[in-house]
CSV table of C-alpha atoms in Angstrom, one decimal:
chain,number,residue,atom,x,y,z
I,1,MET,CA,-38.1,5.5,95.0
I,2,ASP,CA,-39.9,3.2,96.7
I,3,ASN,CA,-39.8,-0.4,97.1
I,4,LYS,CA,-42.2,-1.1,94.5
I,5,HIS,CA,-40.5,0.8,91.7
I,6,LEU,CA,-36.7,-0.5,93.5
I,7,TYR,CA,-38.2,-4.1,93.4
I,8,LEU,CA,-39.4,-3.7,89.7
I,9,MET,CA,-36.0,-2.3,88.3
I,10,VAL,CA,-33.6,-5.7,90.2
I,11,PHE,CA,-35.2,-8.5,89.5
I,12,VAL,CA,-37.3,-7.5,86.2
I,13,LEU,CA,-35.6,-4.7,84.4
I,14,LEU,CA,-32.0,-5.7,85.1
I,15,PRO,CA,-31.9,-9.9,84.4
I,16,VAL,CA,-33.8,-8.0,80.5
I,17,VAL,CA,-30.6,-5.5,80.5
I,18,VAL,CA,-28.4,-8.1,81.7
I,19,LEU,CA,-29.5,-11.1,79.2
I,20,SER,CA,-29.9,-9.0,76.7
I,21,GLN,CA,-25.7,-8.0,76.7
I,22,CYS,CA,-25.1,-11.4,77.2
I,23,PRO,CA,-22.8,-13.7,74.5
I,24,PHE,CA,-25.8,-16.0,73.9
I,25,ALA,CA,-28.6,-13.8,74.5
I,26,ALA,CA,-28.7,-13.7,70.2
I,27,GLN,CA,-30.5,-17.4,70.9
I,28,PHE,CA,-33.1,-15.7,72.2
I,29,LYS,CA,-34.3,-13.1,69.3
I,30,GLU,CA,-37.4,-14.5,67.8
I,31,ILE,CA,-36.6,-15.2,64.0
I,32,ASP,CA,-38.2,-12.2,61.6
I,33,ARG,CA,-40.3,-14.6,59.3
I,34,ASN,CA,-40.3,-11.5,56.7
I,35,HIS,CA,-36.3,-10.6,56.9
I,36,VAL,CA,-33.6,-13.1,57.4
I,37,GLN,CA,-30.2,-12.2,59.5
I,38,GLN,CA,-27.1,-13.7,57.4
I,39,SER,CA,-24.8,-11.9,58.5
I,40,ASP,CA,-24.0,-9.9,61.9
I,41,LYS,CA,-24.0,-7.2,59.3
I,42,MET,CA,-26.6,-7.9,57.0
I,43,GLU,CA,-29.7,-8.0,56.3
I,44,VAL,CA,-31.2,-9.2,53.6
I,45,PRO,CA,-34.9,-9.2,51.9
I,46,LEU,CA,-36.8,-12.7,52.2
I,47,GLU,CA,-36.9,-12.9,48.4
I,48,ASP,CA,-33.6,-11.7,47.8
I,49,SER,CA,-32.5,-14.6,50.1
I,50,VAL,CA,-34.6,-17.1,48.4
I,51,ARG,CA,-32.7,-16.2,45.6
I,52,SER,CA,-29.2,-16.6,46.9
I,53,CYS,CA,-31.1,-20.1,48.4
I,54,SER,CA,-31.4,-21.6,45.6
I,55,LYS,CA,-27.4,-21.0,44.9
I,56,LEU,CA,-26.5,-23.8,47.6
I,57,LYS,CA,-25.5,-27.0,46.6
I,58,TYR,CA,-24.5,-28.0,49.9
I,59,ARG,CA,-27.1,-27.7,53.0
I,60,SER,CA,-26.4,-25.1,55.5
I,61,TYR,CA,-24.9,-25.9,58.9
I,62,ASN,CA,-27.6,-23.6,60.9
I,63,GLY,CA,-30.4,-24.9,58.3
I,64,TYR,CA,-31.2,-22.0,57.2
I,65,CYS,CA,-32.3,-22.5,53.0
I,66,ASN,CA,-32.9,-25.7,53.3
I,67,ASN,CA,-36.7,-25.1,52.3
I,68,LEU,CA,-36.9,-22.1,49.3
I,69,LYS,CA,-40.8,-21.0,50.6
I,70,VAL,CA,-39.8,-20.5,54.1
I,71,PRO,CA,-35.9,-19.3,54.3
I,72,THR,CA,-35.8,-20.1,58.1
I,73,ARG,CA,-37.9,-22.8,58.4
I,74,GLY,CA,-36.1,-25.5,60.9
I,75,MET,CA,-33.6,-23.7,61.4
I,76,ALA,CA,-31.5,-23.8,64.8
I,77,TYR,CA,-33.1,-21.1,67.4
I,78,SER,CA,-35.9,-21.2,66.3
I,79,TYR,CA,-39.3,-22.0,68.2
I,80,TYR,CA,-40.8,-25.3,68.0
I,81,ALA,CA,-44.0,-26.3,66.4
I,82,ARG,CA,-46.6,-28.1,68.7
I,83,LEU,CA,-49.6,-29.8,68.4
I,84,ILE,CA,-51.5,-28.0,71.1
I,85,PRO,CA,-51.0,-25.1,73.2
I,86,SER,CA,-48.9,-24.7,76.0
I,87,ASP,CA,-50.4,-25.6,80.1
I,88,ASP,CA,-48.3,-23.0,81.9
I,89,SER,CA,-50.6,-23.3,84.9
I,90,ARG,CA,-51.7,-19.6,84.7
I,91,ASN,CA,-55.0,-20.6,86.5
I,92,GLN,CA,-52.5,-21.0,89.6
I,93,SER,CA,-53.1,-24.3,89.9
I,94,ALA,CA,-49.6,-26.4,89.7
I,95,LEU,CA,-49.4,-28.6,87.3
I,96,PRO,CA,-47.8,-32.3,88.3
I,97,LEU,CA,-44.1,-32.3,88.7
I,98,PRO,CA,-43.0,-34.1,85.2
I,99,LYS,CA,-40.2,-36.3,86.8
I,100,MET,CA,-43.3,-37.4,89.3
I,101,ILE,CA,-45.3,-38.8,86.2
I,102,SER,CA,-42.5,-40.1,84.5
I,103,GLU,CA,-41.9,-42.3,88.1
I,104,LYS,CA,-45.0,-43.0,88.0
I,105,LEU,CA,-45.6,-44.6,84.7
I,106,TYR,CA,-42.1,-46.0,84.3
I,107,PRO,CA,-40.8,-47.5,87.7
I,108,SER,CA,-36.9,-47.6,87.7
I,109,LYS,CA,-36.4,-51.4,87.5
I,110,PRO,CA,-33.9,-53.7,86.4
I,111,ILE,CA,-35.3,-54.7,82.7
I,112,ILE,CA,-32.6,-57.3,81.1
I,113,ASP,CA,-33.7,-57.2,77.4
I,114,LYS,CA,-32.8,-60.2,75.4
I,115,ASP,CA,-33.8,-58.6,71.7
I,116,TYR,CA,-32.5,-55.4,71.4
I,117,SER,CA,-29.3,-54.5,71.9
I,118,LEU,CA,-27.4,-50.8,73.6
I,119,ALA,CA,-26.9,-50.1,70.1
I,120,SER,CA,-30.4,-49.3,69.5
I,121,MET,CA,-31.1,-46.8,72.7
I,122,GLN,CA,-27.6,-45.9,72.0
I,123,TYR,CA,-28.0,-44.9,68.7
I,124,GLY,CA,-31.5,-43.4,69.5
I,125,GLN,CA,-30.0,-41.0,71.4
I,126,VAL,CA,-28.1,-39.5,68.7
I,127,VAL,CA,-30.9,-39.0,66.4
I,128,ALA,CA,-32.9,-36.9,69.7
I,129,HIS,CA,-30.2,-35.2,69.5
I,130,ASP,CA,-29.8,-34.2,65.6
I,131,ILE,CA,-33.1,-32.5,66.1
I,132,SER,CA,-33.9,-31.4,69.0
I,133,ASP,CA,-31.8,-29.5,71.7
I,134,ARG,CA,-33.9,-27.3,74.0
I,135,ILE,CA,-32.9,-23.6,75.5
I,136,MET,CA,-34.3,-22.6,79.0
I,137,PRO,CA,-37.2,-20.7,77.9
I,138,LEU,CA,-35.7,-17.7,80.6
I,139,LEU,CA,-37.9,-14.5,78.0
I,140,ASN,CA,-40.7,-16.8,77.0
I,141,GLY,CA,-41.9,-19.2,79.2
I,142,ASN,CA,-44.2,-21.0,77.3
I,143,LYS,CA,-42.2,-21.2,74.2
I,144,GLN,CA,-39.2,-23.4,73.5
I,145,LYS,CA,-36.2,-22.8,71.0
I,146,THR,CA,-33.6,-25.4,69.4
I,147,THR,CA,-30.3,-25.1,69.3
I,148,VAL,CA,-30.0,-27.6,67.2
I,149,THR,CA,-31.7,-27.8,63.3
I,150,SER,CA,-34.8,-29.7,62.9
I,151,TYR,CA,-33.4,-31.8,60.3
I,152,LEU,CA,-31.6,-35.4,60.0
I,153,ASP,CA,-28.2,-33.4,59.0
I,154,LEU,CA,-25.4,-35.0,61.9
I,155,SER,CA,-25.5,-31.1,63.4
I,156,VAL,CA,-24.0,-33.2,66.0
I,157,ILE,CA,-21.3,-34.0,63.9
I,158,TYR,CA,-20.1,-31.3,62.1
I,159,GLY,CA,-21.8,-28.1,64.4
I,160,ASN,CA,-25.1,-26.2,64.2
I,161,ASN,CA,-23.1,-22.9,62.4
I,162,LYS,CA,-19.9,-21.8,60.4
I,163,GLU,CA,-18.1,-21.0,63.0
I,164,VAL,CA,-18.3,-24.5,65.2
I,165,ALA,CA,-18.5,-26.2,62.2
I,166,ASP,CA,-15.6,-23.8,60.9
I,167,HIS,CA,-13.9,-24.5,64.3
I,168,ILE,CA,-13.1,-28.4,64.3
I,169,ARG,CA,-11.9,-28.6,61.0
I,170,VAL,CA,-8.5,-28.6,59.9
I,171,PHE,CA,-9.2,-26.8,56.7
I,172,LYS,CA,-7.2,-29.2,54.7
I,173,GLU,CA,-7.6,-32.0,52.5
I,174,GLY,CA,-11.5,-32.0,53.7
I,175,LEU,CA,-10.6,-33.6,57.4
I,176,LEU,CA,-11.6,-33.2,60.6
I,177,LYS,CA,-9.7,-32.7,63.8
I,178,THR,CA,-8.8,-35.6,65.3
I,179,GLU,CA,-5.4,-36.8,67.4
I,180,MET,CA,-4.1,-40.0,67.9
I,181,ARG,CA,-4.2,-42.7,70.4
I,182,ASN,CA,-3.0,-45.8,70.6
I,183,GLY,CA,-3.5,-45.7,66.7
I,184,GLN,CA,-7.2,-44.9,66.9
I,185,GLU,CA,-8.4,-41.6,65.6
I,186,PHE,CA,-10.1,-39.7,68.5
I,187,PRO,CA,-11.4,-35.8,68.5
I,188,LYS,CA,-9.5,-32.9,69.4
I,189,LEU,CA,-9.7,-32.2,73.6
I,190,LEU,CA,-11.5,-29.4,74.5
I,191,LYS,CA,-8.7,-27.1,76.3
I,192,LYS,CA,-10.7,-24.8,78.2
I,193,PRO,CA,-14.6,-25.7,78.9
I,194,THR,CA,-17.4,-22.3,79.0
I,195,ILE,CA,-20.2,-22.8,81.0
I,196,GLY,CA,-23.1,-24.9,79.0
I,197,ASP,CA,-20.8,-27.0,77.4
I,198,ASN,CA,-21.5,-29.8,78.4
I,199,CYS,CA,-18.4,-30.4,79.8
I,200,SER,CA,-17.7,-27.9,82.6
I,201,ASP,CA,-20.2,-29.5,84.5
I,202,MET,CA,-19.9,-32.7,84.6
I,203,ARG,CA,-16.1,-33.7,84.5
I,204,GLU,CA,-14.3,-34.5,88.1
I,205,PRO,CA,-10.7,-32.5,88.2
I,206,GLY,CA,-8.3,-33.2,85.5
I,207,GLU,CA,-10.6,-35.1,83.4
I,208,SER,CA,-11.2,-33.5,79.7
I,209,CYS,CA,-13.4,-33.5,77.2
I,210,TYR,CA,-14.0,-33.9,73.5
I,211,ASP,CA,-14.3,-30.2,70.9
I,212,VAL,CA,-16.5,-31.5,68.7
I,213,GLY,CA,-18.9,-30.1,66.9
I,214,ASP,CA,-21.9,-31.0,69.5
I,215,THR,CA,-20.7,-31.1,73.4
I,216,ARG,CA,-23.8,-33.5,74.2
I,217,ALA,CA,-21.4,-36.2,73.3
I,218,ASN,CA,-19.5,-35.8,76.1
I,219,GLN,CA,-22.4,-36.6,78.8
I,220,ASN,CA,-21.8,-40.3,78.5
I,221,PRO,CA,-19.5,-42.7,76.9
I,222,GLN,CA,-22.0,-44.4,75.2
I,223,LEU,CA,-23.2,-41.2,72.9
I,224,ALA,CA,-19.1,-40.1,72.7
I,225,MET,CA,-18.6,-43.9,71.0
I,226,MET,CA,-21.4,-42.6,67.9
I,227,HIS,CA,-19.7,-39.2,67.5
I,228,ILE,CA,-16.2,-41.3,67.8
I,229,LEU,CA,-17.6,-42.8,64.5
I,230,PHE,CA,-18.9,-40.4,63.2
I,231,ILE,CA,-16.2,-38.7,62.9
I,232,ARG,CA,-13.9,-41.3,62.0
I,233,GLU,CA,-15.8,-42.3,59.1
I,234,HIS,CA,-16.1,-38.6,57.5
I,235,ASN,CA,-12.4,-38.6,57.7
I,236,ARG,CA,-12.1,-42.1,56.6
I,237,ILE,CA,-14.1,-40.7,53.5
I,238,ALA,CA,-12.6,-37.6,53.3
I,239,ARG,CA,-9.8,-39.4,52.2
I,240,LYS,CA,-10.8,-42.0,50.1
I,241,LEU,CA,-12.2,-39.0,47.9
I,242,LEU,CA,-9.2,-37.0,47.7
I,243,GLN,CA,-7.4,-40.5,46.6
I,244,LEU,CA,-10.1,-40.6,43.8
I,245,ASN,CA,-10.1,-37.1,42.8
I,246,PRO,CA,-6.3,-35.1,43.7
I,247,ASN,CA,-7.9,-32.5,42.2
I,248,TRP,CA,-10.0,-31.7,44.4
I,249,THR,CA,-9.9,-28.5,47.0
I,250,ASP,CA,-9.9,-29.0,50.5
I,251,GLU,CA,-14.3,-27.6,50.7
I,252,LYS,CA,-15.1,-29.5,47.8
I,253,VAL,CA,-14.4,-33.2,49.5
I,254,TYR,CA,-14.9,-32.0,52.4
I,255,GLN,CA,-18.7,-31.4,51.4
I,256,GLU,CA,-19.0,-34.1,49.2
I,257,ALA,CA,-17.7,-36.2,53.1
I,258,ARG,CA,-19.6,-34.8,55.4
I,259,LYS,CA,-22.4,-35.1,52.2
I,260,ILE,CA,-22.3,-39.0,51.9
I,261,ASN,CA,-21.6,-38.8,56.2
I,262,ILE,CA,-25.4,-37.6,56.2
I,263,ALA,CA,-26.8,-39.4,53.7
I,264,GLN,CA,-25.4,-42.7,55.8
I,265,HIS,CA,-27.1,-41.3,58.4
I,266,GLN,CA,-30.0,-40.7,57.3
I,267,HIS,CA,-30.7,-44.7,55.5
I,268,ILE,CA,-29.7,-46.5,59.0
I,269,ALA,CA,-32.3,-44.3,60.7
I,270,PHE,CA,-34.9,-44.8,58.6
I,271,TYR,CA,-34.8,-47.8,57.3
I,272,GLN,CA,-32.4,-49.6,59.6
I,273,TYR,CA,-33.6,-48.2,63.0
I,274,LEU,CA,-37.1,-46.9,63.2
I,275,PRO,CA,-38.4,-49.7,61.6
I,276,ILE,CA,-37.3,-52.1,65.0
I,277,VAL,CA,-39.4,-49.3,66.7
I,278,LEU,CA,-42.3,-48.7,65.2
I,279,GLY,CA,-42.5,-51.6,62.2
I,280,ARG,CA,-41.1,-51.6,59.1
I,281,LYS,CA,-45.1,-52.6,57.1
I,282,ASN,CA,-47.0,-49.9,59.1
I,283,MET,CA,-43.3,-47.4,57.8
I,284,LEU,CA,-43.8,-49.1,54.4
I,285,GLU,CA,-48.3,-48.1,55.0
I,286,LYS,CA,-47.7,-45.0,56.1
I,287,LYS,CA,-45.1,-43.5,53.2
I,288,ILE,CA,-42.3,-43.0,55.8
I,289,ILE,CA,-40.0,-45.2,53.7
I,290,TYR,CA,-40.9,-47.0,50.5
I,291,ASP,CA,-39.7,-49.9,48.9
I,292,ALA,CA,-38.0,-49.3,46.4
I,293,ASP,CA,-34.6,-48.8,44.5
I,294,GLY,CA,-35.1,-46.0,42.2
I,295,TYR,CA,-35.1,-42.2,43.5
I,296,ILE,CA,-38.2,-41.1,46.1
I,297,ASP,CA,-38.6,-37.7,45.0
I,298,ASP,CA,-42.0,-36.5,47.4
I,299,TYR,CA,-39.7,-33.3,48.9
I,300,ASN,CA,-43.1,-30.6,50.0
I,301,GLU,CA,-42.1,-27.3,50.1
I,302,ASP,CA,-45.3,-27.0,52.1
I,303,VAL,CA,-44.6,-29.0,54.5
I,304,ASP,CA,-43.4,-27.8,58.0
I,305,ALA,CA,-40.2,-29.8,59.3
I,306,THR,CA,-39.7,-27.9,62.4
I,307,ALA,CA,-39.2,-30.0,65.3
I,308,LEU,CA,-42.9,-30.3,67.9
I,309,ASP,CA,-42.1,-30.0,71.1
I,310,GLU,CA,-43.6,-32.9,71.5
I,311,HIS,CA,-40.8,-34.7,70.4
I,312,GLY,CA,-38.3,-33.0,71.5
I,313,ASN,CA,-39.9,-33.2,75.3
I,314,ALA,CA,-41.9,-36.4,75.3
I,315,ALA,CA,-42.7,-38.2,72.4
I,316,PHE,CA,-38.5,-38.5,71.6
I,317,ARG,CA,-38.3,-39.6,75.6
I,318,TYR,CA,-39.8,-43.2,74.5
I,319,TYR,CA,-38.2,-44.7,72.6
I,320,HIS,CA,-36.6,-41.7,70.7
I,321,THR,CA,-39.5,-41.6,68.6
I,322,GLN,CA,-42.6,-40.0,66.9
I,323,ILE,CA,-43.9,-41.1,63.9
I,324,ALA,CA,-45.9,-38.2,62.2
I,325,GLY,CA,-42.4,-35.8,63.2
I,326,HIS,CA,-40.0,-38.4,61.1
I,327,LEU,CA,-42.0,-37.7,57.6
I,328,ASN,CA,-42.4,-34.5,58.1
I,329,THR,CA,-38.8,-34.7,59.0
I,330,ARG,CA,-38.0,-36.7,55.4
I,331,VAL,CA,-40.7,-35.2,53.3
I,332,GLY,CA,-39.6,-31.6,54.7
I,333,ASP,CA,-36.3,-31.7,54.0
I,334,ARG,CA,-34.7,-30.1,50.8
I,335,TYR,CA,-31.3,-32.0,50.2
I,336,TRP,CA,-32.5,-35.2,52.1
I,337,TYR,CA,-30.8,-38.2,50.3
I,338,GLU,CA,-33.1,-40.3,47.8
I,339,HIS,CA,-34.1,-36.4,46.2
I,340,SER,CA,-33.3,-36.5,42.2
I,341,GLY,CA,-32.0,-33.5,40.6
I,342,GLU,CA,-28.8,-31.4,41.5
I,343,LEU,CA,-29.2,-31.8,45.2
I,344,GLY,CA,-28.9,-35.1,45.0
I,345,PHE,CA,-26.6,-38.6,44.1
I,346,THR,CA,-26.6,-40.4,41.0
I,347,LEU,CA,-28.2,-43.1,41.0
I,348,GLU,CA,-25.8,-46.0,41.4
I,349,GLN,CA,-24.6,-43.8,44.2
I,350,LEU,CA,-28.0,-44.0,45.6
I,351,ASN,CA,-27.6,-47.2,45.7
I,352,GLU,CA,-24.3,-47.7,47.0
I,353,ILE,CA,-25.6,-45.3,50.4
I,354,ARG,CA,-28.5,-48.1,50.8
I,355,LYS,CA,-25.9,-50.4,51.6
I,356,SER,CA,-24.7,-48.0,55.1
I,357,SER,CA,-25.3,-49.9,57.5
I,358,LEU,CA,-23.9,-49.2,61.2
I,359,SER,CA,-22.5,-52.7,61.4
I,360,LYS,CA,-20.1,-51.5,58.6
I,361,ILE,CA,-19.2,-48.1,59.9
I,362,LEU,CA,-18.5,-50.4,63.2
I,363,CYS,CA,-16.1,-52.3,60.7
I,364,GLU,CA,-14.4,-49.6,59.2
I,365,ASN,CA,-13.8,-47.4,62.0
I,366,ALA,CA,-13.3,-49.7,65.2
I,367,ASN,CA,-10.9,-51.8,65.1
I,368,ILE,CA,-13.2,-54.6,64.5
I,369,THR,CA,-12.9,-58.3,63.0
I,370,LYS,CA,-16.5,-59.8,63.6
I,371,ILE,CA,-19.8,-58.0,64.3
I,372,GLN,CA,-23.3,-58.8,64.1
I,373,LYS,CA,-25.1,-58.0,60.3
I,374,ASP,CA,-28.6,-56.1,62.7
I,375,ILE,CA,-26.7,-54.1,65.4
I,376,PHE,CA,-30.1,-53.2,66.4
I,377,HIS,CA,-30.8,-57.1,68.0
I,378,LEU,CA,-28.3,-58.6,69.5
I,379,PRO,CA,-26.9,-61.1,67.9
I,380,ASN,CA,-28.0,-65.1,67.9
I,381,SER,CA,-26.7,-67.9,65.6
I,382,GLU,CA,-30.2,-68.1,63.4
I,383,THR,CA,-30.8,-64.4,62.3
I,384,ASN,CA,-28.1,-62.6,63.0
I,385,ARG,CA,-25.7,-64.3,63.7
I,386,GLU,CA,-21.8,-62.7,64.5
I,387,THR,CA,-19.8,-62.6,61.0
I,388,ASN,CA,-17.0,-61.7,59.2
I,389,CYS,CA,-16.4,-57.8,58.5
I,390,GLU,CA,-15.5,-58.1,54.1
I,391,GLU,CA,-18.8,-60.1,54.4
I,392,ILE,CA,-20.7,-57.2,55.0
I,393,PRO,CA,-21.4,-55.0,52.2
I,394,ALA,CA,-19.5,-51.4,51.7
I,395,VAL,CA,-20.6,-48.7,49.6
I,396,ASN,CA,-18.5,-48.6,46.7
I,397,LEU,CA,-16.8,-45.2,47.1
I,398,MET,CA,-15.2,-45.7,43.5
I,399,LEU,CA,-18.2,-44.1,42.4
I,400,TRP,CA,-18.0,-40.9,43.5
I,401,LYS,CA,-14.2,-41.0,41.4
I,402,GLU,CA,-15.2,-38.2,38.5
I,403,PRO,CA,-13.6,-38.6,35.1
I,404,LYS,CA,-10.7,-37.5,33.8
I,405,ARG,CA,-11.4,-34.2,31.6
I,406,GLU,CA,-8.9,-34.5,28.7
I,407,ASN,CA,-6.8,-31.1,27.9
I,408,SER,CA,-8.4,-29.6,24.5
């Protein structure tokens, strides 16, 4: 064997073979648009999968079946969409380093913001993580995959597949796994960190990380706090729903609490967070949001809600937002909270969801008594004063109480 063939075997063929046998190799497999993989042992033709998709009352964890026309659209572990073709320097000229460009455009200088609070940045990171996460493109350098769904579905809390979702559930009373510390609920700790879990690379010896639906929660304390809030909120909602409907099964309580939690997240993101970046008037003109009390039924199955590569890599790095991407995220989501029909809420329930705010979620779950109503802006004595938590509107979960059925 000459050196050329030896080089080919060691540096080209061997890595491909090794990667194909690795547990994470499935992340790099391209989704077949004509056949969809429903499990490890069964492949179902697309037309059959569409029929089964129409029966799903609750959204899947990996985004499959959101779009009935193309069930794989917006799924986790699919390729990002692109606005323009990639430029990967195949003409042999080196592209400038992204780090160098960012430092030229945005030099690191201490700036004290007199208007926006830290929550505006941190919640933006939650939104960014919810619809984008990149895999290193080892086998196809000019195409990137996302490990999460392209939908605003709190996959950062519930996980991007059933295995993760089941792992963090109690399977009792609809609850997510937590443990009590200092009288407060916290996620369970990760007992054995693994490569790529955002914990093994960052923790100091003896430190632990949270065992949650998206391990990026362990990147910084502020992000961990946001994850903890939505985990506590899920369990708070679940306990209230079970109290109102003691005959509900664990699965029913869990899915309804998840649905409400996601709806609150979607409302906060679009009606409270994004307007401070894009401007409320601009969002109304572009029909990203509506000034309405009823349903918003503009779902379009022909809209591809797949996250844009530019959105995940560039636009969301600027205050974590991008107009076209968010418009598609809403219009292309069959399970969007403002839609009518059997997948949606009653109109009364929807109008309760519209009372949601991150400030109230903090009041309900963070053991505080006062906070400004608009948490994305700093408090001031004129337009955004600190308010007693009791004065901040709450979602009335009594509207989810099912009437008792009379025995026939």
